[in-house]
């Protein structure tokens, strides 16, 4: 049985990974099922919101 992990509303991302996120080359492998707790999720980098998923 897979473990369910809930994603918070805000994700922090280091600025050195920001260009990889925009290019679509940013990949993370996680064990389990990741589900958002909230309808909107914000990605922050350098003190600014750089992406929003609604």
mmCIF file of C-alpha atoms in Angstrom:
data_model
loop_
_atom_site.group_PDB
_atom_site.id
_atom_site.type_symbol
_atom_site.label_atom_id
_atom_site.label_comp_id
_atom_site.label_asym_id
_atom_site.label_seq_id
_atom_site.Cartn_x
_atom_site.Cartn_y
_atom_site.Cartn_z
ATOM 1 C CA UNK A 1 0.000 0.000 0.000
ATOM 2 C CA UNK A 2 1.341 3.411 -0.981
ATOM 3 C CA UNK A 3 1.592 6.179 1.546
ATOM 4 C CA UNK A 4 -0.319 9.394 0.812
ATOM 5 C CA UNK A 5 1.590 12.648 1.424
ATOM 6 C CA UNK A 6 -0.258 15.960 1.335
ATOM 7 C CA UNK A 7 1.347 18.950 -0.331
ATOM 8 C CA UNK A 8 1.010 22.338 1.382
ATOM 9 C CA UNK A 9 -0.081 25.586 -0.213
ATOM 10 C CA UNK A 10 3.454 27.027 -0.564
ATOM 11 C CA UNK A 11 6.559 25.368 -2.006
ATOM 12 C CA UNK A 12 9.976 26.953 -1.607
ATOM 13 C CA UNK A 13 12.457 26.530 -4.458
ATOM 14 C CA UNK A 14 16.096 27.621 -4.518
ATOM 15 C CA UNK A 15 16.823 30.208 -7.195
ATOM 16 C CA UNK A 16 19.477 28.006 -8.820
ATOM 17 C CA UNK A 17 16.702 25.544 -9.812
ATOM 18 C CA UNK A 18 14.367 28.210 -11.174
ATOM 19 C CA UNK A 19 15.668 28.048 -14.770
ATOM 20 C CA UNK A 20 15.281 24.264 -14.823
ATOM 21 C CA UNK A 21 11.661 24.592 -13.724
ATOM 22 C CA UNK A 22 10.900 26.953 -16.614
ATOM 23 C CA UNK A 23 12.611 24.691 -19.147
ATOM 24 C CA UNK A 24 10.707 21.628 -17.989
ATOM 25 C CA UNK A 25 13.930 19.833 -17.045
ATOM 26 C CA UNK A 26 13.227 19.841 -13.298
ATOM 27 C CA UNK A 27 12.306 16.349 -12.100
ATOM 28 C CA UNK A 28 11.832 14.910 -8.629
ATOM 29 C CA UNK A 29 11.161 11.298 -7.763
ATOM 30 C CA UNK A 30 9.177 10.740 -4.586
ATOM 31 C CA UNK A 31 7.826 7.623 -2.974
ATOM 32 C CA UNK A 32 4.107 7.484 -2.416
ATOM 33 C CA UNK A 33 1.187 9.495 -3.685
ATOM 34 C CA UNK A 34 1.417 13.297 -3.535
ATOM 35 C CA UNK A 35 -1.866 15.193 -3.289
ATOM 36 C CA UNK A 36 -2.405 18.920 -2.745
ATOM 37 C CA UNK A 37 -4.326 19.931 0.378
ATOM 38 C CA UNK A 38 -5.484 23.167 -1.214
ATOM 39 C CA UNK A 39 -6.915 24.109 -4.585
ATOM 40 C CA UNK A 40 -4.129 26.649 -5.244
ATOM 41 C CA UNK A 41 -0.413 25.901 -4.866
ATOM 42 C CA UNK A 42 2.260 28.623 -5.029
ATOM 43 C CA UNK A 43 5.954 28.129 -5.833
ATOM 44 C CA UNK A 44 8.232 30.720 -4.210
ATOM 45 C CA UNK A 45 11.823 31.547 -5.120
ATOM 46 C CA UNK A 46 13.908 34.494 -3.973
ATOM 47 C CA UNK A 47 11.031 35.914 -1.915
ATOM 48 C CA UNK A 48 8.670 36.106 -4.898
ATOM 49 C CA UNK A 49 5.889 33.900 -6.220
ATOM 50 C CA UNK A 50 7.155 32.466 -9.518
ATOM 51 C CA UNK A 51 4.352 30.013 -10.337
ATOM 52 C CA UNK A 52 0.777 29.353 -9.325
ATOM 53 C CA UNK A 53 -1.332 26.306 -9.986
ATOM 54 C CA UNK A 54 -5.077 26.749 -9.599
#
